Tab-separated table of C-alpha atoms in Angstrom:
chain	number	residue	atom	x	y	z
A	1328	GLU	CA	-27.672	40.319	-7.451
A	1329	VAL	CA	-24.483	41.502	-9.121
A	1330	ASN	CA	-23.872	38.119	-10.789
A	1331	ALA	CA	-27.503	37.877	-11.884
A	1332	LEU	CA	-27.288	41.316	-13.497
A	1333	LEU	CA	-24.038	40.509	-15.306
A	1334	GLN	CA	-25.515	37.238	-16.582
A	1335	THR	CA	-28.111	39.255	-18.487
A	1336	GLY	CA	-25.416	41.135	-20.371
A	1337	GLU	CA	-26.133	44.419	-18.655
A	1338	PRO	CA	-23.307	46.411	-17.040
A	1339	TRP	CA	-23.001	46.674	-13.289
A	1340	VAL	CA	-22.730	50.346	-12.433
A	1341	CYS	CA	-21.686	50.991	-8.844
A	1342	SER	CA	-20.888	54.525	-7.751
A	1343	ASP	CA	-19.944	53.550	-4.190
A	1344	VAL	CA	-19.410	49.990	-2.977
A	1345	ARG	CA	-19.897	51.028	0.637
A	1346	GLN	CA	-23.392	52.301	-0.165
A	1347	THR	CA	-24.369	49.295	-2.319
A	1348	PRO	CA	-25.587	45.864	-1.117
A	1349	VAL	CA	-22.803	43.422	-2.103
A	1350	SER	CA	-21.488	40.123	-0.788
A	1351	SER	CA	-19.211	40.185	2.237
A	1352	ALA	CA	-16.388	38.687	0.132
A	1353	LEU	CA	-16.604	41.469	-2.466
A	1354	ALA	CA	-16.912	44.137	0.229
A	1355	SER	CA	-13.819	42.786	1.978
A	1356	ARG	CA	-11.821	42.675	-1.251
A	1357	CYS	CA	-12.803	46.214	-2.169
A	1358	GLU	CA	-11.899	47.376	1.321
A	1359	SER	CA	-8.443	45.767	1.145
A	1360	THR	CA	-7.722	47.249	-2.306
A	1361	ASN	CA	-9.266	50.657	-1.573
A	1362	VAL	CA	-11.900	50.333	-4.316
A	1363	ARG	CA	-15.034	52.488	-4.078
A	1364	ALA	CA	-16.575	52.711	-7.570
A	1365	ILE	CA	-16.904	49.813	-10.053
A	1366	LEU	CA	-18.079	49.519	-13.637
A	1367	ALA	CA	-18.215	45.912	-14.898
A	1368	LEU	CA	-19.518	44.041	-17.932
A	1369	THR	CA	-19.193	40.456	-19.135
A	1370	THR	CA	-17.677	39.516	-22.493
A	1371	ARG	CA	-19.526	37.050	-24.699
A	1372	SER	CA	-18.720	34.835	-27.670
A	1373	GLN	CA	-21.411	32.913	-29.551
A	1374	GLY	CA	-23.882	33.817	-26.827
A	1375	LYS	CA	-21.773	32.438	-23.992
A	1376	ILE	CA	-19.903	34.369	-21.313
A	1377	ASN	CA	-16.146	33.914	-21.702
A	1378	GLY	CA	-14.846	36.646	-19.402
A	1379	SER	CA	-15.505	40.039	-17.914
A	1380	ILE	CA	-14.025	43.519	-17.760
A	1381	ALA	CA	-14.136	45.720	-14.696
A	1382	ILE	CA	-12.747	49.185	-14.095
A	1383	PHE	CA	-12.381	50.815	-10.700
A	1384	ARG	CA	-11.988	54.119	-8.930
A	1385	GLN	CA	-10.674	54.708	-5.433
A	1386	GLN	CA	-13.243	57.383	-4.701
A	1387	PRO	CA	-17.049	57.410	-5.092
A	1388	TYR	CA	-17.850	58.246	-8.711
A	1389	GLU	CA	-20.903	58.609	-10.920
A	1390	TRP	CA	-20.153	56.721	-14.141
A	1391	THR	CA	-21.295	58.573	-17.258
A	1392	GLU	CA	-23.265	57.092	-20.138
A	1393	ARG	CA	-20.288	57.758	-22.403
A	1394	GLU	CA	-18.031	55.658	-20.174
A	1395	ILE	CA	-20.573	52.827	-20.113
A	1396	GLN	CA	-20.827	52.856	-23.925
A	1397	MET	CA	-17.048	52.865	-24.240
A	1398	LEU	CA	-16.881	49.754	-22.040
A	1399	ARG	CA	-19.523	48.080	-24.205
A	1400	ALA	CA	-17.508	48.892	-27.335
A	1401	VAL	CA	-14.334	47.413	-25.856
A	1402	CYS	CA	-16.028	44.180	-24.766
A	1403	GLU	CA	-16.647	42.793	-28.281
A	1404	PRO	CA	-13.017	42.761	-29.515
A	1405	VAL	CA	-11.871	41.542	-26.101
A	1406	ALA	CA	-14.400	38.696	-26.242
A	1407	LEU	CA	-13.145	37.676	-29.694
A	1408	THR	CA	-9.544	37.771	-28.504
A	1409	VAL	CA	-10.326	35.672	-25.429
A	1410	ASP	CA	-12.183	33.175	-27.609
A	1411	ARG	CA	-9.233	32.843	-29.985
A	1412	VAL	CA	-6.819	32.344	-27.084
A	1413	LEU	CA	-9.044	29.619	-25.618
A	1414	GLN	CA	-9.347	27.935	-29.016
A	1415	ALA	CA	-5.573	28.067	-29.476
A	1416	ARG	CA	-5.070	26.486	-26.046
A	1417	THR	CA	-7.539	23.731	-26.906
A	1418	ILE	CA	-5.778	23.033	-30.205
A	1419	ARG	CA	-2.371	22.911	-28.492
A	1420	SER	CA	-3.755	20.566	-25.845
A	1421	LEU	CA	-5.178	18.239	-28.498
A	1422	GLN	CA	-1.904	18.333	-30.403
A	1423	ARG	CA	0.029	17.390	-27.247
A	1424	ARG	CA	-2.371	14.537	-26.529
A	1425	THR	CA	-2.126	13.292	-30.102
A	1426	HIS	CA	1.659	13.502	-30.001
A	1427	ALA	CA	1.768	11.637	-26.686
A	1428	PHE	CA	-0.630	8.954	-27.983
A	1429	ASN	CA	1.401	8.453	-31.173
A	1430	HIS	CA	4.616	8.313	-29.150
A	1431	GLN	CA	3.024	5.804	-26.798
A	1432	GLN	CA	1.958	3.555	-29.660
A	1433	SER	CA	5.428	3.828	-31.182
A	1434	LEU	CA	6.987	2.937	-27.822
A	1435	ILE	CA	4.765	-0.129	-27.446
A	1436	ALA	CA	5.675	-1.295	-30.944
A	1437	GLN	CA	9.370	-0.678	-30.280
A	1438	LEU	CA	9.308	-2.573	-26.983
A	1439	THR	CA	7.386	-5.439	-28.547
A	1440	LYS	CA	10.065	-5.725	-31.215
A	1441	VAL	CA	12.868	-5.626	-28.634
A	1442	ILE	CA	11.174	-8.304	-26.502
A	1443	HIS	CA	10.802	-10.586	-29.521
A	1444	ASN	CA	14.407	-10.080	-30.635
A	1445	SER	CA	16.201	-10.039	-27.288
A	1446	LEU	CA	16.140	-11.771	-23.931
A	1447	ASP	CA	18.366	-9.117	-22.377
A	1448	LEU	CA	16.253	-7.587	-19.601
A	1449	THR	CA	18.618	-4.630	-19.197
A	1450	GLN	CA	18.248	-3.698	-22.873
A	1451	ILE	CA	14.463	-3.962	-22.683
A	1452	LEU	CA	14.276	-1.766	-19.575
A	1453	GLN	CA	16.653	0.781	-21.104
A	1454	GLU	CA	14.516	1.016	-24.246
A	1455	ALA	CA	11.450	1.448	-22.032
A	1456	ILE	CA	12.839	4.272	-19.893
A	1457	GLU	CA	14.177	6.150	-22.918
A	1458	GLY	CA	10.768	5.988	-24.565
A	1459	ILE	CA	8.919	7.020	-21.410
A	1460	THR	CA	11.130	10.061	-20.737
A	1461	GLN	CA	10.577	11.247	-24.310
A	1462	THR	CA	6.826	10.609	-24.231
A	1463	LEU	CA	6.316	12.428	-20.919
A	1464	GLN	CA	8.924	15.108	-21.826
A	1465	VAL	CA	10.656	14.908	-18.457
A	1466	SER	CA	14.280	15.704	-17.639
A	1467	HIS	CA	15.390	12.333	-16.322
A	1468	GLY	CA	14.080	8.778	-16.044
A	1469	LEU	CA	15.204	5.826	-13.938
A	1470	VAL	CA	14.408	2.129	-13.784
A	1471	MET	CA	15.146	0.726	-10.343
A	1472	LEU	CA	14.809	-2.819	-9.072
A	1473	LEU	CA	14.309	-3.670	-5.406
A	1474	THR	CA	15.964	-6.584	-3.660
A	1475	TYR	CA	14.196	-7.265	-0.363
A	1476	LYS	CA	16.057	-8.494	2.674
A	1477	ASP	CA	12.803	-10.133	3.801
A	1478	LYS	CA	11.498	-12.045	0.780
A	1479	LEU	CA	8.007	-12.209	2.320
A	1480	HIS	CA	7.725	-8.434	2.686
A	1481	ILE	CA	5.666	-8.085	-0.497
A	1482	PHE	CA	2.874	-10.050	1.164
A	1483	LYS	CA	2.846	-7.866	4.272
A	1484	LYS	CA	1.052	-4.587	4.937
A	1485	ARG	CA	3.002	-1.513	3.801
A	1486	SER	CA	3.230	0.239	7.135
A	1487	ARG	CA	6.802	1.370	6.465
A	1488	PRO	CA	9.416	1.044	3.705
A	1489	PRO	CA	11.164	-2.327	3.748
A	1490	GLU	CA	14.818	-3.111	4.168
A	1491	ALA	CA	15.735	-3.298	0.526
A	1492	ARG	CA	18.572	-2.589	-1.835
A	1493	VAL	CA	17.804	-0.392	-4.844
A	1494	THR	CA	19.652	-1.104	-8.062
A	1495	VAL	CA	19.505	1.328	-10.996
A	1496	VAL	CA	19.318	-0.816	-14.124
A	1497	GLY	CA	18.390	1.893	-16.618
A	1498	GLN	CA	18.384	5.665	-16.847
A	1499	SER	CA	17.859	8.219	-19.544
A	1500	LEU	CA	17.985	11.966	-20.108
A	1501	GLY	CA	14.752	13.217	-21.633
A	1502	ILE	CA	14.460	16.130	-24.062
A	1503	GLU	CA	14.419	18.675	-21.227
A	1504	GLY	CA	17.426	17.075	-19.597
A	1505	GLN	CA	19.349	17.005	-22.866
A	1506	ASN	CA	18.608	20.680	-23.490
A	1507	ASN	CA	19.748	21.567	-19.965
A	1508	ALA	CA	22.943	19.587	-20.443
A	1509	LEU	CA	23.680	21.335	-23.753
A	1510	SER	CA	23.103	24.758	-22.195
A	1511	ARG	CA	25.882	24.074	-19.698
A	1512	SER	CA	29.580	23.778	-20.456
A	1513	ARG	CA	30.314	20.814	-22.694
A	1514	SER	CA	32.887	19.708	-20.128
A	1515	VAL	CA	30.093	19.069	-17.600
A	1516	THR	CA	28.955	15.450	-17.500
A	1517	PRO	CA	25.176	14.881	-17.189
A	1518	PRO	CA	24.208	13.660	-13.701
A	1519	ARG	CA	24.325	9.916	-13.105
A	1520	PHE	CA	22.734	8.157	-10.174
A	1521	GLU	CA	24.592	5.644	-8.050
A	1522	GLN	CA	24.021	2.160	-9.425
A	1523	SER	CA	23.112	0.625	-6.063
A	1524	PHE	CA	22.096	1.934	-2.640
A	1525	GLN	CA	19.880	1.153	0.335
A	1526	MET	CA	16.291	2.396	0.197
A	1527	SER	CA	16.810	3.945	3.644
A	1528	GLU	CA	19.365	6.290	2.009
A	1529	CYS	CA	16.839	7.725	-0.473
A	1530	THR	CA	13.915	9.796	0.845
A	1531	TRP	CA	12.009	10.038	-2.430
A	1532	CYS	CA	12.389	6.288	-3.035
A	1533	GLN	CA	10.681	5.724	0.313
A	1534	GLN	CA	7.935	8.191	-0.579
A	1535	ALA	CA	7.415	6.533	-3.971
A	1536	TYR	CA	7.155	3.169	-2.263
A	1537	ARG	CA	4.519	4.442	0.172
A	1538	SER	CA	2.513	6.068	-2.649
A	1539	ALA	CA	2.656	3.044	-4.965
A	1540	PRO	CA	-0.704	1.332	-5.605
């Protein structure tokens, strides 16, 4: 009933929650926060609900008409502000997606050029991981190759991680990682992973293997 009333744009005026039929969830929340009286109204933009405002009292209270009108007056500027914030978030999200798409296309073009001009696999993988860390804006990126002890393991069911040696053939600090490195003392060397190790020595390598499609 409360939601239905608020959907109409009318305020919900409750002088005492304990004397008003409400859902068990709302009653429990009011009980835990010591709320007795509630005055609530939805905010709207272009005819659509984009939020709500509620004020509370810890004792039973008869809300006055003046207080109800004051809440109505506040709702319009709040609704406009909420709408602008949501629009700004949408614009930022679209900008990030556009930036990521453009970076992705640039990375593909760059890798295509490297592949045509070089047969050096290490160089190609290094170019790839540098581009990926920048596109995804992560702190660190690694390219690791697996050498299986059992060459037929790839055809078997992945019930457990295989006996394999992991070799790091490319790694890169992303923008976040570079900023973190600059914020530290210049004498501190950015972290470097061991170039080769057993998969059994690396927990997150095992987890990545299990989660791989």
